[in-house]
Coordinates of C-alpha atoms in Angstrom, one line a residue:
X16 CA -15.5 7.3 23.4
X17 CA -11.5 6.3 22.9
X18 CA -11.5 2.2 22.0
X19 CA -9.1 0.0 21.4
X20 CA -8.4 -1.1 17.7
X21 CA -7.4 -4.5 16.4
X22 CA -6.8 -6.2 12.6
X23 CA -8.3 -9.2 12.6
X24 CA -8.5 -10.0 8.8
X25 CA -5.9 -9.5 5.9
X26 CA -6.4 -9.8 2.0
X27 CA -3.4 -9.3 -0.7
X28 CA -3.4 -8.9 -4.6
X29 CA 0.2 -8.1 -5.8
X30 CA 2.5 -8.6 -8.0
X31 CA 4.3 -11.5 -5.7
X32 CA 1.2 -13.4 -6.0
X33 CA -2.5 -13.6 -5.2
X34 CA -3.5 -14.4 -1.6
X35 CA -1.8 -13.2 1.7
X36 CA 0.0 -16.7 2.1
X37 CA 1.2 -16.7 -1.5
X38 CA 2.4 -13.0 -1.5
X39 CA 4.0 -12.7 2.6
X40 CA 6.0 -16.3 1.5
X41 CA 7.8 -14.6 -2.1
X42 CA 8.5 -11.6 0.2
X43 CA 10.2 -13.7 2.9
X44 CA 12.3 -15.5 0.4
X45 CA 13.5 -12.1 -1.2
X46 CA 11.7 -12.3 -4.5
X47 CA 10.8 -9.8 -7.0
X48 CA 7.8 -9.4 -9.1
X49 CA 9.0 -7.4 -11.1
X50 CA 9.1 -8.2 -15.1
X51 CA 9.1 -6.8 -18.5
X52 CA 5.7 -4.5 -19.5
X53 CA 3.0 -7.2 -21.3
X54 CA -0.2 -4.7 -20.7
X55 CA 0.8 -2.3 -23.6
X56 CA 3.7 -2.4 -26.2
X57 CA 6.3 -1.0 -24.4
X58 CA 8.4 -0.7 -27.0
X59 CA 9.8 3.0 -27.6
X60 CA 9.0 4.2 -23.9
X61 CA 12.2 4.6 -21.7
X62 CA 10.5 2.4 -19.1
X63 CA 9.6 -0.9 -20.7
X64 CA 8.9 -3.2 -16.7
X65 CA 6.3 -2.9 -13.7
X66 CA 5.0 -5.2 -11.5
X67 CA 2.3 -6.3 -13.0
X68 CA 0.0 -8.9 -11.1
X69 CA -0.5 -12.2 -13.1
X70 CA -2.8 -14.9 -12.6
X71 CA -5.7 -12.9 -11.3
X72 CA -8.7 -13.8 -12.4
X73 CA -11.6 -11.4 -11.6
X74 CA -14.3 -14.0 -12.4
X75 CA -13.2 -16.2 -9.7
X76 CA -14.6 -13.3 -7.7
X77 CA -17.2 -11.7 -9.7
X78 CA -20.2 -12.9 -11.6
X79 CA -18.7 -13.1 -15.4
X80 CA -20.2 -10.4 -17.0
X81 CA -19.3 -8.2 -13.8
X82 CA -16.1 -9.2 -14.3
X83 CA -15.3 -8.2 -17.9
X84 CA -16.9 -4.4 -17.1
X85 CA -15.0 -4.1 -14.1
X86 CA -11.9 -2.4 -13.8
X87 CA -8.3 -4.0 -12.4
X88 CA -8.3 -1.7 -9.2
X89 CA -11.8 -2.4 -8.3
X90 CA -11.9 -6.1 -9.3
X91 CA -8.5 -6.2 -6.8
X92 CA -10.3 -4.2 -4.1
X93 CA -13.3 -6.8 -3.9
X94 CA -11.1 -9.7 -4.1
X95 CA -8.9 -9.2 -1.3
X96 CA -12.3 -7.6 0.3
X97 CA -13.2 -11.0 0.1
X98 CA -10.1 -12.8 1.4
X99 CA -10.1 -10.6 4.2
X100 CA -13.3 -11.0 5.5
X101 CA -13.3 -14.5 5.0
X102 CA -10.0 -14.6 7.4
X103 CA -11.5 -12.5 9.9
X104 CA -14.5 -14.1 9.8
X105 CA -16.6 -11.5 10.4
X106 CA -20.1 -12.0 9.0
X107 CA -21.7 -8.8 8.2
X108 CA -25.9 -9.4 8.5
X109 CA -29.2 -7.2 8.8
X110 CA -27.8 -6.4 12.8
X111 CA -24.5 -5.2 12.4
X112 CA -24.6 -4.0 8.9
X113 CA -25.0 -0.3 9.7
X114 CA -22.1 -0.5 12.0
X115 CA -19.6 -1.9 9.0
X116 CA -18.2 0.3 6.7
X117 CA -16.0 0.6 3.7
X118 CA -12.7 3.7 3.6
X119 CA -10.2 3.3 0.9
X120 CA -6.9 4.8 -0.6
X121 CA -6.6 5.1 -4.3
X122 CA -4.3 7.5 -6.5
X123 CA -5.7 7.2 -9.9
X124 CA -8.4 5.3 -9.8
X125 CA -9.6 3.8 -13.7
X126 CA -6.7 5.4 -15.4
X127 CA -7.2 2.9 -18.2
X128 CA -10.4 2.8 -18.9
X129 CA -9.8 6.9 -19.0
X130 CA -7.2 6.2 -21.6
X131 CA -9.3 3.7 -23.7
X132 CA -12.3 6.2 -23.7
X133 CA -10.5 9.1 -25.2
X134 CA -9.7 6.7 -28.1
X135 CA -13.1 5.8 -28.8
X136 CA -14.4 9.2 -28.8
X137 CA -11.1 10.1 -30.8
X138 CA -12.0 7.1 -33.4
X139 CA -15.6 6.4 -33.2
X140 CA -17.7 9.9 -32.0
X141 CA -19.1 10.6 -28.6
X142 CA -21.8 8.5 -28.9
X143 CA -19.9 4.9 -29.0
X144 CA -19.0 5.9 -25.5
X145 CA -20.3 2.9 -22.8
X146 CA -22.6 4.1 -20.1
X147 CA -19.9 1.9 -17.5
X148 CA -17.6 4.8 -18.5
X149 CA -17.8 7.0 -15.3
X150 CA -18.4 4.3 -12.9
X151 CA -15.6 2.4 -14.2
X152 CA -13.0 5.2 -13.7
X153 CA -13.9 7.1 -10.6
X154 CA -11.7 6.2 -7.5
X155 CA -14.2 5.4 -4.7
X156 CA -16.3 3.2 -6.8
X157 CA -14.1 0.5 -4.7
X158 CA -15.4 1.1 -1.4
X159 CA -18.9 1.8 -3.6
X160 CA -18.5 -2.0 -5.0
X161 CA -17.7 -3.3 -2.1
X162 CA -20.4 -1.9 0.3
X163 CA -22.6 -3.5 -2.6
X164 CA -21.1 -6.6 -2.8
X165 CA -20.7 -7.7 1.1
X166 CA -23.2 -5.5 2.7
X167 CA -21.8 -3.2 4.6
X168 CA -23.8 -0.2 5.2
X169 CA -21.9 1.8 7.5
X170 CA -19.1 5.0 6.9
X171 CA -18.3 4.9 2.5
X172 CA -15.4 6.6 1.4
X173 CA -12.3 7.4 -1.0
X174 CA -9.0 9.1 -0.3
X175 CA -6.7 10.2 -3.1
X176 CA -3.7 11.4 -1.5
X177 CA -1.5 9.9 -4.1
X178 CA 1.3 7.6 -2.6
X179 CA -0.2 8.1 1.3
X180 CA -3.6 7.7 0.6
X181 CA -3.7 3.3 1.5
X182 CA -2.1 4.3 4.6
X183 CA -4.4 7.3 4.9
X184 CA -7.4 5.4 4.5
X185 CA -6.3 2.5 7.2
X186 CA -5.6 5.5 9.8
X187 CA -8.8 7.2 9.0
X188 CA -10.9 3.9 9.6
X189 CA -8.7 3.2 13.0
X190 CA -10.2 6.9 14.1
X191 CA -13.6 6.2 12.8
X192 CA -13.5 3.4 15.5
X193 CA -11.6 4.5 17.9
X194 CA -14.2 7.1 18.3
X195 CA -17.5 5.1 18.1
X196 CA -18.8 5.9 14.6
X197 CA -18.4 2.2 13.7
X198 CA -17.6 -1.1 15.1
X199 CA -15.5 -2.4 12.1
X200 CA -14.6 -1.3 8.9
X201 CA -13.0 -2.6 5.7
X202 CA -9.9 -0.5 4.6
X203 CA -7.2 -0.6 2.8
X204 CA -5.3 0.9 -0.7
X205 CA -5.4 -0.4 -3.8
X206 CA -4.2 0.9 -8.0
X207 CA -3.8 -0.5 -11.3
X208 CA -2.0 2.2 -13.4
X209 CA 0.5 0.4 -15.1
X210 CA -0.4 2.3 -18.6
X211 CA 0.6 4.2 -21.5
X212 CA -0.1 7.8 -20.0
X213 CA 1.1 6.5 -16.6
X214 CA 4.9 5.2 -17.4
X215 CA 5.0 8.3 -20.3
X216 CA 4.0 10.6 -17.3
X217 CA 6.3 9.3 -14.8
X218 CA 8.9 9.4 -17.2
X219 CA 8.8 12.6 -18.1
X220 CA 9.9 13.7 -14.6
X221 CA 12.4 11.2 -14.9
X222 CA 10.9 9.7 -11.7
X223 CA 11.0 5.8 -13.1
X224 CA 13.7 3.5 -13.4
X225 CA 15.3 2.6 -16.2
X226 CA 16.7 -0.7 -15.6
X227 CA 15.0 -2.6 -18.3
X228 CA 17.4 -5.1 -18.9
X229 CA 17.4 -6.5 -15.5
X230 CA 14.0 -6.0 -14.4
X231 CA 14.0 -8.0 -10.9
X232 CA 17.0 -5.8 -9.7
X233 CA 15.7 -2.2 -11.0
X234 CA 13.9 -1.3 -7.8
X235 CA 16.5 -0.8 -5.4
X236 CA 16.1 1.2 -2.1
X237 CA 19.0 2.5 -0.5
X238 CA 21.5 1.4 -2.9
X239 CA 23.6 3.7 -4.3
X240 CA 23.3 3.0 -7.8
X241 CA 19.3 3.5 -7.8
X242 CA 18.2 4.9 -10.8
X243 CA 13.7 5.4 -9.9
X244 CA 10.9 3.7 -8.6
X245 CA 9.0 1.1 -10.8
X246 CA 5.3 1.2 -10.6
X247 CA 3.5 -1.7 -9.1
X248 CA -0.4 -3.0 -8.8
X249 CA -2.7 -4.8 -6.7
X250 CA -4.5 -4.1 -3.0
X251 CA -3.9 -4.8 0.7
X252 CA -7.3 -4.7 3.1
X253 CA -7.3 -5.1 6.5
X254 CA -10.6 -5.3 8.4
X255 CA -10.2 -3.4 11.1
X256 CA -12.6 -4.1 15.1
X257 CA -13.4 -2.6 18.2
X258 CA -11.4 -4.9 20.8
X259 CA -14.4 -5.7 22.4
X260 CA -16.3 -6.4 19.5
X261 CA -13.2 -8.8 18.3
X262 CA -12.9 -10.3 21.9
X263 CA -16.9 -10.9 21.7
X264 CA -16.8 -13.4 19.0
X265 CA -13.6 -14.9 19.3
X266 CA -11.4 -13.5 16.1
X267 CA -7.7 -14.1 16.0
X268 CA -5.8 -10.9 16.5
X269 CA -3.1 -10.0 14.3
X270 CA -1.9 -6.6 16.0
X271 CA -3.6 -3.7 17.6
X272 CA -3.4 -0.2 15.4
X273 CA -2.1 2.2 18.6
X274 CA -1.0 5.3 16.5
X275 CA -1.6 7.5 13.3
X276 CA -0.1 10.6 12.4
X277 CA -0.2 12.9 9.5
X278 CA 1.6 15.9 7.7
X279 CA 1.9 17.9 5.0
X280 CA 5.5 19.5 3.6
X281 CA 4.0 22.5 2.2
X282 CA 6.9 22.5 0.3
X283 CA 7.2 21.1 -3.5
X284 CA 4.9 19.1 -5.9
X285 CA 7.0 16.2 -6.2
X286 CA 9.7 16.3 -3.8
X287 CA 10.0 16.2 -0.2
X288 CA 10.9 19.0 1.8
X289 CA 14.8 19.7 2.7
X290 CA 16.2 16.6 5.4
X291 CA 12.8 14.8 5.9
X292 CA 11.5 17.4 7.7
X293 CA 7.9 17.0 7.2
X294 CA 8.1 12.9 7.5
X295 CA 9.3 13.5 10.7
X296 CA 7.0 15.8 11.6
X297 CA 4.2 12.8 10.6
X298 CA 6.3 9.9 12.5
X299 CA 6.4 12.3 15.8
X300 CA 2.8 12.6 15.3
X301 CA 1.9 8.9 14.9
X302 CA 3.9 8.2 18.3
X303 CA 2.4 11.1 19.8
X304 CA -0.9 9.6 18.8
X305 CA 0.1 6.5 20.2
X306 CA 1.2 7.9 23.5
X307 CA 5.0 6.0 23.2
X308 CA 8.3 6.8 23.6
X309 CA 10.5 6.8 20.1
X310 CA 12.5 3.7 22.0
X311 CA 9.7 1.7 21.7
X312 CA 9.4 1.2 17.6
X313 CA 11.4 -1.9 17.0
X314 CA 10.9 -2.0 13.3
X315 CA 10.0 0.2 10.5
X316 CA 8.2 -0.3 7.2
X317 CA 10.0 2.4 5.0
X318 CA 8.3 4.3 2.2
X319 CA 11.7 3.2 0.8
X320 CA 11.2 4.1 -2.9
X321 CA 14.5 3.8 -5.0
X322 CA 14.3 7.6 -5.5
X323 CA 17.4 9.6 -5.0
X324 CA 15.5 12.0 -2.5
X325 CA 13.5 10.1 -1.0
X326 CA 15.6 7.2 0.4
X327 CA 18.4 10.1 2.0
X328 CA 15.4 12.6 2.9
X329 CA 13.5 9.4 4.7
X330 CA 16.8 8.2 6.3
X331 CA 17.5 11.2 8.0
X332 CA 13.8 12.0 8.9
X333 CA 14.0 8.2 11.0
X334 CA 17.9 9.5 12.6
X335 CA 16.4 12.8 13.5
X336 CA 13.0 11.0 14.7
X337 CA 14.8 8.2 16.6
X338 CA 18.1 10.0 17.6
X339 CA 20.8 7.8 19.3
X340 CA 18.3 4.4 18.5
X341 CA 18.1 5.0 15.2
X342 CA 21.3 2.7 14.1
X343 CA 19.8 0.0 16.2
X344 CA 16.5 -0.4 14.4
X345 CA 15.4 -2.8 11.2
X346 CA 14.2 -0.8 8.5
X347 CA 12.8 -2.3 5.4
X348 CA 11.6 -1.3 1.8
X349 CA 9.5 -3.9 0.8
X350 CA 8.8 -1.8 -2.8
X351 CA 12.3 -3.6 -3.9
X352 CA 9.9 -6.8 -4.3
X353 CA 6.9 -5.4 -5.3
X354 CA 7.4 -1.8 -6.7
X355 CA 5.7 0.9 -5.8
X356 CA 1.8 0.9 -6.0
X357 CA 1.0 4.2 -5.3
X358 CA -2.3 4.5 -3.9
X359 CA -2.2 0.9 -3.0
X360 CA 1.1 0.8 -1.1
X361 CA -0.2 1.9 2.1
X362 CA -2.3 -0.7 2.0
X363 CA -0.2 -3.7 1.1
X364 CA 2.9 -2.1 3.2
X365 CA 0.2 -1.7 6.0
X366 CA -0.6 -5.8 5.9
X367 CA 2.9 -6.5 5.3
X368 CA 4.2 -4.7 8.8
X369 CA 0.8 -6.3 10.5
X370 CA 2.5 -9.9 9.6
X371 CA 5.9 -8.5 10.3
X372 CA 4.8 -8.3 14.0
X373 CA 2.2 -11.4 14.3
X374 CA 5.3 -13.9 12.3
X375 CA 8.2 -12.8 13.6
X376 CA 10.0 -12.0 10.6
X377 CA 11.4 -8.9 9.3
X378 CA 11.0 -8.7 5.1
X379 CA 14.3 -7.6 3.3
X380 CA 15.3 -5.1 1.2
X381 CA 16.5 -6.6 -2.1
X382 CA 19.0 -5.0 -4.5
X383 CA 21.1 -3.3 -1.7
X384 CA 24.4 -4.0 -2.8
X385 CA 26.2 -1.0 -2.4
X386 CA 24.6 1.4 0.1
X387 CA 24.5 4.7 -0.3
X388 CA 26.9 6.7 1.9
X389 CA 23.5 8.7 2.9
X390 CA 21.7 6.0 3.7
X391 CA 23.5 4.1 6.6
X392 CA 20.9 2.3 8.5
X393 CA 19.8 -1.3 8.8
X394 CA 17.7 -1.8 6.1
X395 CA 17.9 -5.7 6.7
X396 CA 20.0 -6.3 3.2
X397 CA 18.7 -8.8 1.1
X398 CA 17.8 -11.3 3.7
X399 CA 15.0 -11.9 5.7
X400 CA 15.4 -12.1 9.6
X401 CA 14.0 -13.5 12.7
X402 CA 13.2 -11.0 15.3
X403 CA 10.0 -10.6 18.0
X404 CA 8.8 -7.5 17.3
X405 CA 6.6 -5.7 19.6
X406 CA 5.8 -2.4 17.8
X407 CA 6.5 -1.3 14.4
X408 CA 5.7 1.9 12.2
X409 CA 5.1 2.3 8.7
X410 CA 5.7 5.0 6.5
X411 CA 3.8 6.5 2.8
X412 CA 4.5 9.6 1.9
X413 CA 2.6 11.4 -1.5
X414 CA 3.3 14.4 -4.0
X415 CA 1.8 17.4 -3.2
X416 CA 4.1 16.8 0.5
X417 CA 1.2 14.9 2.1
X418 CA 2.3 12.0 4.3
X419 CA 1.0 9.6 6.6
X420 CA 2.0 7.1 9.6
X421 CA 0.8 4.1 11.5
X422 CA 1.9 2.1 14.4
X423 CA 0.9 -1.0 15.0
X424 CA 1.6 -3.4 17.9
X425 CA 1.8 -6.9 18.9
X426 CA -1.6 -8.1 20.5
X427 CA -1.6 -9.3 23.9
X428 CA 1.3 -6.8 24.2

């Protein structure tokens, strides 16, 4: 069995705003959500800003006393869960709920709770310790909560491939399909790290930026005077259907998933191996996959961190992929908005390239005032654009030299 894929519902938690609308709009206009630390005193840490998310309230989607012993990732991961299926709307019911299921990125999963935790046992003894303790932390407790919550008893699982694993997850579910082990499934990426052993961790590889005073322009992609990422939170799910399941009951088609590739550096911990090599390795494979020529991508969704490495390494991984077109094609870093989410950006950047293609516009990279010599493509500076957009990739690439790729394509073609 080889069938045709489609996204036919979207769901967004981040730190432009909550709900797809709210979220794709702040992106278009160039907007940062990026601020100044308020989940923890900051005060003393070389990193004091993150996007955080604000205004999410996880009793406007769980029963109240759910929502108090519910986790930020997971409480995310149902409510966009939710949005999504309501746009797709896809009903899941006693015939089709075996044929539903649930895959999901995460990186840290309940780093908080984790943190909290050790406190008590620290403070209080072993024994004060709550019995929502494990539950709470473990990473594929969102797919778990979500299978619970909607119904959908079909393929469960978790993947924790750091910064690759939303993007993982989405290409995963696309094969699950593709091959006839289910008709749909919810996927997606989704984190909420921003914490004291998170930003103290991050910082001590002097991975972060440090741009405190200016917090909207400290993620910066490309730019020459980029100093880190900045960590960022929330979740992007996509529900993804069998054409002819989608055609059957008449959803509205956003794009059609045609490729997925993956690598691995096998090179470093933390940084990527030597010119991009192993990116490109993973973006040949995802139009390999997809059975297209290179001259047929006319946008890409970078991973686009604000790292020194990454942003040169990733550049020349896209001029070695895409050769003489490479100059010639829009590439974006949507983290100068929302920061990067780690386990969630796969996810998010995944819906954000799917509305790329069905709205015709291309999101911009913010901050890019002075490009870096190294990094000479179009990385659509600072302003949104127009542009009909048949097929686009997106990028996530993880420590440990794992990295994925997706293409996705307009739908009719």
């Amino acid at each position: 069995m080889d069938r045709r894929v489609v996204i036919t519902g979207l769901g967004l938690i981040t730190p432009l705003g909550i709900g797809v609308h709210e979220s794709w709009a702040a992106l278009c206009a160039g907007k940062s959500g990026i601020r100044e630390i308020t989940r923890f005193d900051a005060t003393g840490y070389e990193t004091r800003i993150a996007g955080e998310v604000k205004d999410f309230h996880p009793e406007d989607f769980l029963p109240k006393k759910e929502a108090k012993r519910t986790q930020p990732f997971i409480s995310y991961a149902i409510a966009a869960t939710r949005m999504a299926l309501d746009d797709s709307e896809l009903k899941i019911t006693s015939a089709n709920e075996n044929r539903v299921g649930v895959l999901t990125g995460c990186g840290l999963g309940g780093l908080e709770i984790l943190e909290k935790t050790s406190q008590i046992i620290e403070k209080k003894g072993p024994k004060r310790v709550t019995p929502f303790f494990i539950p709470m932390m473990i990473g594929n407790m969102a797919p778990g909560m979500i299978s619970m919550y909607f119904g959908a008893k079909g393929p469960n699982s978790s993947i924790a491939t750091a910064c690759a694993a939303g993007t993982h997850a989405v290409g995963d579910a696309f094969k699950l399909i593709k091959r006839g082990g289910a008709d749909a499934m919810i996927t997606g990426g989704m984190e909420s790290v921003i914490t004291p052993t998170c930003i103290a961790g991050f910082n001590a590889m002097k991975a972060l930026s440090t741009r405190n005073d200016i917090p909207e322009k400290a993620s910066r992609p490309f730019d020459r005077d980029r100093d880190g990422f900045v960590v960022g939170e929330g979740c992007g799910i996509l529900i993804l259907e069998a054409l002819d399941s989608a055609i059957e009951r008449g959803a509205h088609i956003y794009a059609e998933i045609h490729g997925y590739g993956m690598s691995g550096d096998g090179f470093h911990m933390t940084a990527p191996s030597p010119e991009g090599e192993g990116a490109a390795r993973c973006m040949t494979a995802a139009l390999e996959d997809a059975k297209i020529s290179y001259k047929e991508i006319g946008y890409i969704n970078a991973h686009g961190t604000s790292t020194q490495l990454n942003d040169i390494y990733e550049t020349m991984a896209i001029k070695s992929v895409f050769k003489e077109k490479a100059p010639s094609i829009p590439v974006s870093s949507t983290k100068s908005m929302t920061g990067h989410l780690l386990g969630g950006a796969g996810g998010v950047e995944t819906v954000f390239t799917t509305l790329t293609i069905s709205e015709g516009v291309l999101p911009p990279t913010i901050n890019l005032d002075n490009p870096d010599e190294k990094c000479d493509l179009d990385y659509v500076p600072n302003l949104a654009r127009k542009a009909h957009v048949k097929m686009a990739m997106t990028n996530s690439f993880g420590f440990g030299g794992t990295n994925a790729t997706l293409i996705l394509g307009k739908f009719p073609a």
